[in-house]
Amino acid sequence: MYILGISCFYHDSAACLVRDGEIVAAAQEERFTRKKHDPRFPENAIGYCLEEAGIETNDLAYVAFYDKPFLTFERLLLSYLTIAPKGLRSWLEALPAWLGQKLHVQKVIEQRIGYEGNVLFTEHHEAHAASAFYPSPFDEAAILTVDGVGEWATASFGFGKGKDITLLKELHFPDSLGLLYSAFTFFTGFKVNSGEYKLMGLAPYGRPKYRDLILSEIVDVKEDGSLRLNLTYFDFIGGRRMTNDRFAKLFGGPPREPETAITAREMDIAASIQSVTEEIILKMAWHVYQETGRKNLCVAGGVALNCVANGRVLRDGPFENIWIQPAAGDAGGAMGAALSVWHRYLGNDRPNPHGHERQGGAYLGPAFSMNAIREYLNENGYPYRELDADSRARVIAEKIAEGKIVGYMDGRMEFGPRALGARSILGDPRSVETQRVMNLKIKYRESFRPFAPSVLEERISEYFDMDRPSPYMLLVAYVREDKRFPQLSGEGMSILDRLKMKRCDIPAVTHLDYSARIQTVNRKDNPNYYAIIAAFERITGCPVIVNTSFNVRGEPIVCTPEDAVRCFMRTEMDILVIENCILYKEEQPSWEEGEEWRHDLILD
Ligand SMILES: [Fe+2]
């Protein structure tokens, strides 16, 4: 039996196909349309999922949608009525979309993919909870979901056992940790619903000097981690900005304009809101533990992408194990909705996973055959050589060790926002220069954030204070004490210069505070990627490489060989590997494209 899950119309639309409870395929629409965070109906992603399984729309037993649009509409309407006539304009702007598509999901699905059967709707946090628990390695676990908002809920908790999920309590709009973090994302000049990651990355530069102010003025945090926002500082109900003038006054001036210099104020604000967020999540975690008595925790919802907070929960929280859904944001709702129909609605058993998760490294997207790749490269005149299986890993590792930057595309594309070695750009972590080149010549940005390390799973505790896998780059851990170099204070230095100071053997992947967003790689989930890192270790003694997503700023991660070649040719990447084909930049024809494409790069 096939069940298709869909999430769309807010941000990060996606589709996921489940066959008899097994996840067959999942992808985000942005990868196909090349429009980052594309919220439109995921026609391409659905098409891909059906193709992967070799089925047609008629073969679907159910379609599941990850949200109850009428409840969300009710929330928007009631929120508007509480502040009317203020907010009328934004309300009128939103209305046509609601009347046109959002309230008629069933009809849209029928029209767009010709599916005439029943569409089932899960609640938004139910979908998040299902995406957190069902693919997890636990037979039994507590569940915590935290995001901006879905219908009314902004956080929920409960527990899962076997095929059953019981949600015990919800926190409701407008009291939302996700919206609080997004408000600070807006105020510090980053893009809401995508720049949250940057705000988190900025935090180690600052001191949490506004922490007490935030806790006394902006948000009232209870012992159980529930919270109340002081709405006199916000403008997100009916307004078109996240924060208002009162908020600005509290932080000594207007919001930072995007793309302008980042000052000490923004760094201190980032450190402060990050600290508050960690405190809230930690309190939530303790409360969930007390209420459920479970030793394992599953997490999803956009806030679960805050890997620094996740690391904190693991270190300072009560749970023995944590599993975080890698597509923690709304894209993962498509998976949760489909699994929820299989287990909760249809009552199908969930076999005891015995510690083995069912998401298989999140490699759930399209792959391309060697024949398709050869054909594309031949037809378009890109010279390449073919690597044989025996020397593939060694050749790639040697190039990385020489300081070359390698675009790497292999196997099925990742589901979720992080590149995990299927659509990644790889480099040498031992050199500070890697970071500079990757940022300026490849990503076309000057980032204050370090890149992430991919490390052999069994070697993690040699470098980092962590003793368990982090396959999805969703846990932050610190470089071990004995691997650190003493550091200057950095006082008076520019933000980028501070990042360039050599802190340890692997400076390109560690932050100022010695933290790293770790991806552990094991042989089972991604044997080819594992082999490259292992070969790199044989050459250099270092079981770590730099892994950043295969894209330029503002662009979705590449999906097809064509996307990969375009990104390779436009940038100063040295080498491109697609499956077993290797392309050297110096052997390629000149790239016929003006600089105009750079103007299309949107802010990310
Ligand atoms: Fe959500």
PDB file of N, CA and C in Angstrom, residues 144 146 177 221 224-225 227 274-288 297 299 303-304 306 309-310 312-313 318:
ATOM      1  N   LEU A 144       9.093  15.610  21.533  1.00  0.00           N
ATOM      2  CA  LEU A 144       8.960  17.066  21.704  1.00  0.00           C
ATOM      3  C   LEU A 144       8.991  17.715  20.329  1.00  0.00           C
ATOM      4  N   VAL A 146       8.783  21.561  18.423  1.00  0.00           N
ATOM      5  CA  VAL A 146       8.843  23.003  18.670  1.00  0.00           C
ATOM      6  C   VAL A 146       9.055  23.718  17.338  1.00  0.00           C
ATOM      7  N   LEU A 177       8.285  29.761  20.846  1.00  0.00           N
ATOM      8  CA  LEU A 177       9.744  29.881  20.865  1.00  0.00           C
ATOM      9  C   LEU A 177      10.277  30.117  19.447  1.00  0.00           C
ATOM     10  N   VAL A 221       9.260  32.984  31.049  1.00  0.00           N
ATOM     11  CA  VAL A 221       9.470  31.539  30.918  1.00  0.00           C
ATOM     12  C   VAL A 221       9.094  30.845  32.219  1.00  0.00           C
ATOM     13  N   ASP A 224       8.189  24.833  33.503  1.00  0.00           N
ATOM     14  CA  ASP A 224       7.990  23.693  32.596  1.00  0.00           C
ATOM     15  C   ASP A 224       8.424  24.002  31.163  1.00  0.00           C
ATOM     16  N   GLY A 225       9.012  25.175  30.962  1.00  0.00           N
ATOM     17  CA  GLY A 225       9.480  25.535  29.619  1.00  0.00           C
ATOM     18  C   GLY A 225       8.415  26.218  28.773  1.00  0.00           C
ATOM     19  N   LEU A 227       5.942  29.314  27.800  1.00  0.00           N
ATOM     20  CA  LEU A 227       6.330  30.716  27.819  1.00  0.00           C
ATOM     21  C   LEU A 227       5.191  31.619  27.404  1.00  0.00           C
ATOM     22  N   GLN A 274      20.227  33.167  21.967  1.00  0.00           N
ATOM     23  CA  GLN A 274      20.623  31.748  21.918  1.00  0.00           C
ATOM     24  C   GLN A 274      20.630  31.156  23.335  1.00  0.00           C
ATOM     25  N   SER A 275      21.142  31.939  24.265  1.00  0.00           N
ATOM     26  CA  SER A 275      21.194  31.464  25.646  1.00  0.00           C
ATOM     27  C   SER A 275      19.777  31.262  26.197  1.00  0.00           C
ATOM     28  N   VAL A 276      18.877  32.218  25.915  1.00  0.00           N
ATOM     29  CA  VAL A 276      17.486  32.100  26.373  1.00  0.00           C
ATOM     30  C   VAL A 276      16.831  30.871  25.735  1.00  0.00           C
ATOM     31  N   THR A 277      17.079  30.696  24.444  1.00  0.00           N
ATOM     32  CA  THR A 277      16.487  29.557  23.729  1.00  0.00           C
ATOM     33  C   THR A 277      16.946  28.237  24.337  1.00  0.00           C
ATOM     34  N   GLU A 278      18.239  28.144  24.615  1.00  0.00           N
ATOM     35  CA  GLU A 278      18.754  26.908  25.212  1.00  0.00           C
ATOM     36  C   GLU A 278      18.110  26.657  26.569  1.00  0.00           C
ATOM     37  N   GLU A 279      17.943  27.737  27.324  1.00  0.00           N
ATOM     38  CA  GLU A 279      17.337  27.581  28.643  1.00  0.00           C
ATOM     39  C   GLU A 279      15.900  27.065  28.515  1.00  0.00           C
ATOM     40  N   ILE A 280      15.158  27.638  27.551  1.00  0.00           N
ATOM     41  CA  ILE A 280      13.760  27.220  27.377  1.00  0.00           C
ATOM     42  C   ILE A 280      13.689  25.756  26.929  1.00  0.00           C
ATOM     43  N   ILE A 281      14.511  25.410  25.942  1.00  0.00           N
ATOM     44  CA  ILE A 281      14.467  24.023  25.438  1.00  0.00           C
ATOM     45  C   ILE A 281      14.854  23.037  26.537  1.00  0.00           C
ATOM     46  N   LEU A 282      15.845  23.425  27.307  1.00  0.00           N
ATOM     47  CA  LEU A 282      16.290  22.545  28.385  1.00  0.00           C
ATOM     48  C   LEU A 282      15.177  22.347  29.414  1.00  0.00           C
ATOM     49  N   LYS A 283      14.479  23.436  29.735  1.00  0.00           N
ATOM     50  CA  LYS A 283      13.360  23.317  30.685  1.00  0.00           C
ATOM     51  C   LYS A 283      12.262  22.441  30.092  1.00  0.00           C
ATOM     52  N   MET A 284      11.995  22.643  28.791  1.00  0.00           N
ATOM     53  CA  MET A 284      10.986  21.801  28.138  1.00  0.00           C
ATOM     54  C   MET A 284      11.397  20.338  28.242  1.00  0.00           C
ATOM     55  N   ALA A 285      12.673  20.077  27.958  1.00  0.00           N
ATOM     56  CA  ALA A 285      13.162  18.693  27.963  1.00  0.00           C
ATOM     57  C   ALA A 285      12.993  18.064  29.345  1.00  0.00           C
ATOM     58  N   TRP A 286      13.359  18.798  30.389  1.00  0.00           N
ATOM     59  CA  TRP A 286      13.204  18.260  31.745  1.00  0.00           C
ATOM     60  C   TRP A 286      11.741  17.990  32.062  1.00  0.00           C
ATOM     61  N   HIS A 287      10.873  18.914  31.640  1.00  0.00           N
ATOM     62  CA  HIS A 287       9.446  18.742  31.910  1.00  0.00           C
ATOM     63  C   HIS A 287       8.908  17.505  31.174  1.00  0.00           C
ATOM     64  N   VAL A 288       9.278  17.372  29.913  1.00  0.00           N
ATOM     65  CA  VAL A 288       8.821  16.232  29.114  1.00  0.00           C
ATOM     66  C   VAL A 288       9.300  14.928  29.757  1.00  0.00           C
ATOM     67  N   LEU A 297      14.478  10.511  23.706  1.00  0.00           N
ATOM     68  CA  LEU A 297      13.694  11.668  23.251  1.00  0.00           C
ATOM     69  C   LEU A 297      13.777  11.788  21.734  1.00  0.00           C
ATOM     70  N   VAL A 299      12.796  14.495  18.569  1.00  0.00           N
ATOM     71  CA  VAL A 299      12.502  15.914  18.402  1.00  0.00           C
ATOM     72  C   VAL A 299      12.281  16.257  16.941  1.00  0.00           C
ATOM     73  N   VAL A 303      12.528  24.495  15.245  1.00  0.00           N
ATOM     74  CA  VAL A 303      13.479  24.855  16.303  1.00  0.00           C
ATOM     75  C   VAL A 303      14.488  23.719  16.530  1.00  0.00           C
ATOM     76  N   ALA A 304      14.116  22.501  16.147  1.00  0.00           N
ATOM     77  CA  ALA A 304      15.021  21.358  16.310  1.00  0.00           C
ATOM     78  C   ALA A 304      16.233  21.455  15.386  1.00  0.00           C
ATOM     79  N   ASN A 306      18.103  23.925  15.578  1.00  0.00           N
ATOM     80  CA  ASN A 306      19.081  24.640  16.407  1.00  0.00           C
ATOM     81  C   ASN A 306      20.001  23.606  17.055  1.00  0.00           C
ATOM     82  N   ALA A 309      21.428  24.143  20.606  1.00  0.00           N
ATOM     83  CA  ALA A 309      20.491  23.819  21.683  1.00  0.00           C
ATOM     84  C   ALA A 309      20.349  22.296  21.829  1.00  0.00           C
ATOM     85  N   ASN A 310      20.332  21.575  20.708  1.00  0.00           N
ATOM     86  CA  ASN A 310      20.236  20.113  20.784  1.00  0.00           C
ATOM     87  C   ASN A 310      21.419  19.523  21.542  1.00  0.00           C
ATOM     88  N   ARG A 312      23.139  20.946  23.753  1.00  0.00           N
ATOM     89  CA  ARG A 312      22.967  21.305  25.165  1.00  0.00           C
ATOM     90  C   ARG A 312      22.006  20.330  25.865  1.00  0.00           C
ATOM     91  N   VAL A 313      20.907  19.999  25.169  1.00  0.00           N
ATOM     92  CA  VAL A 313      19.932  19.056  25.747  1.00  0.00           C
ATOM     93  C   VAL A 313      20.605  17.709  25.986  1.00  0.00           C
ATOM     94  N   PRO A 318      18.037  15.460  30.707  1.00  0.00           N
ATOM     95  CA  PRO A 318      17.842  14.185  31.417  1.00  0.00           C
ATOM     96  C   PRO A 318      17.853  12.943  30.529  1.00  0.00           C
TER      97      PRO A 318
END
